[in-house]
């Protein structure tokens, strides 16, 4: 049966941090090539629905299986299971709900491949750490880190889901054109969905107070932070009437 290997957790978290930096250096200047930043439309692509479903599924399945199959079942402490369920809850939404409503353009197969690998890797790291390694005191549920982190997680998730919905409503089924997002946090930033997702994973990191979760929050920041900036530039270039006061990612700041 599996055991906690602290050196494995350290190695996988460090690699995740390194990938984050690699990503930052790759995507600060040029955006990752999918959605509105795809130039060569001749590349092999899969319908957005299938692509997002396949890509995100391991992030739900791997930790859910680790949680379900652990023997002997981990009954104590509650914190680990609850936190693992939060992670799975987000990816339940991303895998089983988000793809079925998306009106996005087809997704490049090459990025789908790397995206899937990433979701297996991260799903394993977060799940393995929480199910086999994490130890919390019995009163963790009343600790300020847990409560404030959980609050941020829920707030971020709310913003993320609401913003995903606002983006979807910009198109009729079958449409692939881009419009100016309006309402919700889009009033203040071009990347409202990304802002929500980043807040969410930093909340998760604070609630779990763990190296793997902080590494993932940092990865998220390095992955979709630059993308928010590129979306913002795209909008300014495309729409002459784009709201001047709107920022890229952080309301009123940047
Ligand atoms: N999936 C996270 N890296 C990623 C896929 C890409 O969940 O090689 C990371 C995730 C992957 C990435 C994933 C990992 C790293 C990869 C990368 C590709 C390269 C990179 C593998 C796994 C890599 C190294 C080097 C390290 C190996 O047509 P369309 O699609 O543009 O339509 C869009 C529509 N829309 C509009 N419609 C009308 N008018 C407008 N103005 C519109 N603007 C947008 O809305 C879409 O249908 C939809 C959303 O579009 P967009 O571009 O705002 O969001 P998108 O980037 O597609 O993300 C969707 C959601 C969002 O809520 C976001 O927060 C979340 O997924 N997300 C996305 C990426 C990563 C992530 C979360 C995370 O890190 N936590």
Short mmCIF file of N, CA and C in Angstrom, two decimals, residues 19 36 118 152 158 217 238:
data_model
loop_
_atom_site.label_atom_id
_atom_site.label_comp_id
_atom_site.label_asym_id
_atom_site.label_seq_id
_atom_site.Cartn_x
_atom_site.Cartn_y
_atom_site.Cartn_z
N UNK A 19 8.14 24.55 -13.47
CA UNK A 19 7.27 24.63 -14.64
C UNK A 19 6.57 25.99 -14.70
N UNK A 36 -8.54 33.01 -28.44
CA UNK A 36 -8.37 34.21 -29.27
C UNK A 36 -6.93 34.45 -29.68
N UNK A 118 -0.49 17.63 -17.53
CA UNK A 118 -0.43 18.52 -16.38
C UNK A 118 -1.49 18.17 -15.35
N UNK A 152 -11.78 32.60 0.87
CA UNK A 152 -11.19 33.05 -0.40
C UNK A 152 -11.47 32.05 -1.51
N UNK A 158 -16.79 31.45 -6.88
CA UNK A 158 -18.00 32.19 -7.28
C UNK A 158 -17.70 33.15 -8.42
N UNK A 217 -0.91 27.18 -6.80
CA UNK A 217 -1.43 28.55 -6.88
C UNK A 217 -0.46 29.42 -7.68
N UNK A 238 -8.45 45.59 -30.56
CA UNK A 238 -9.58 45.22 -31.41
C UNK A 238 -10.75 46.19 -31.29
#
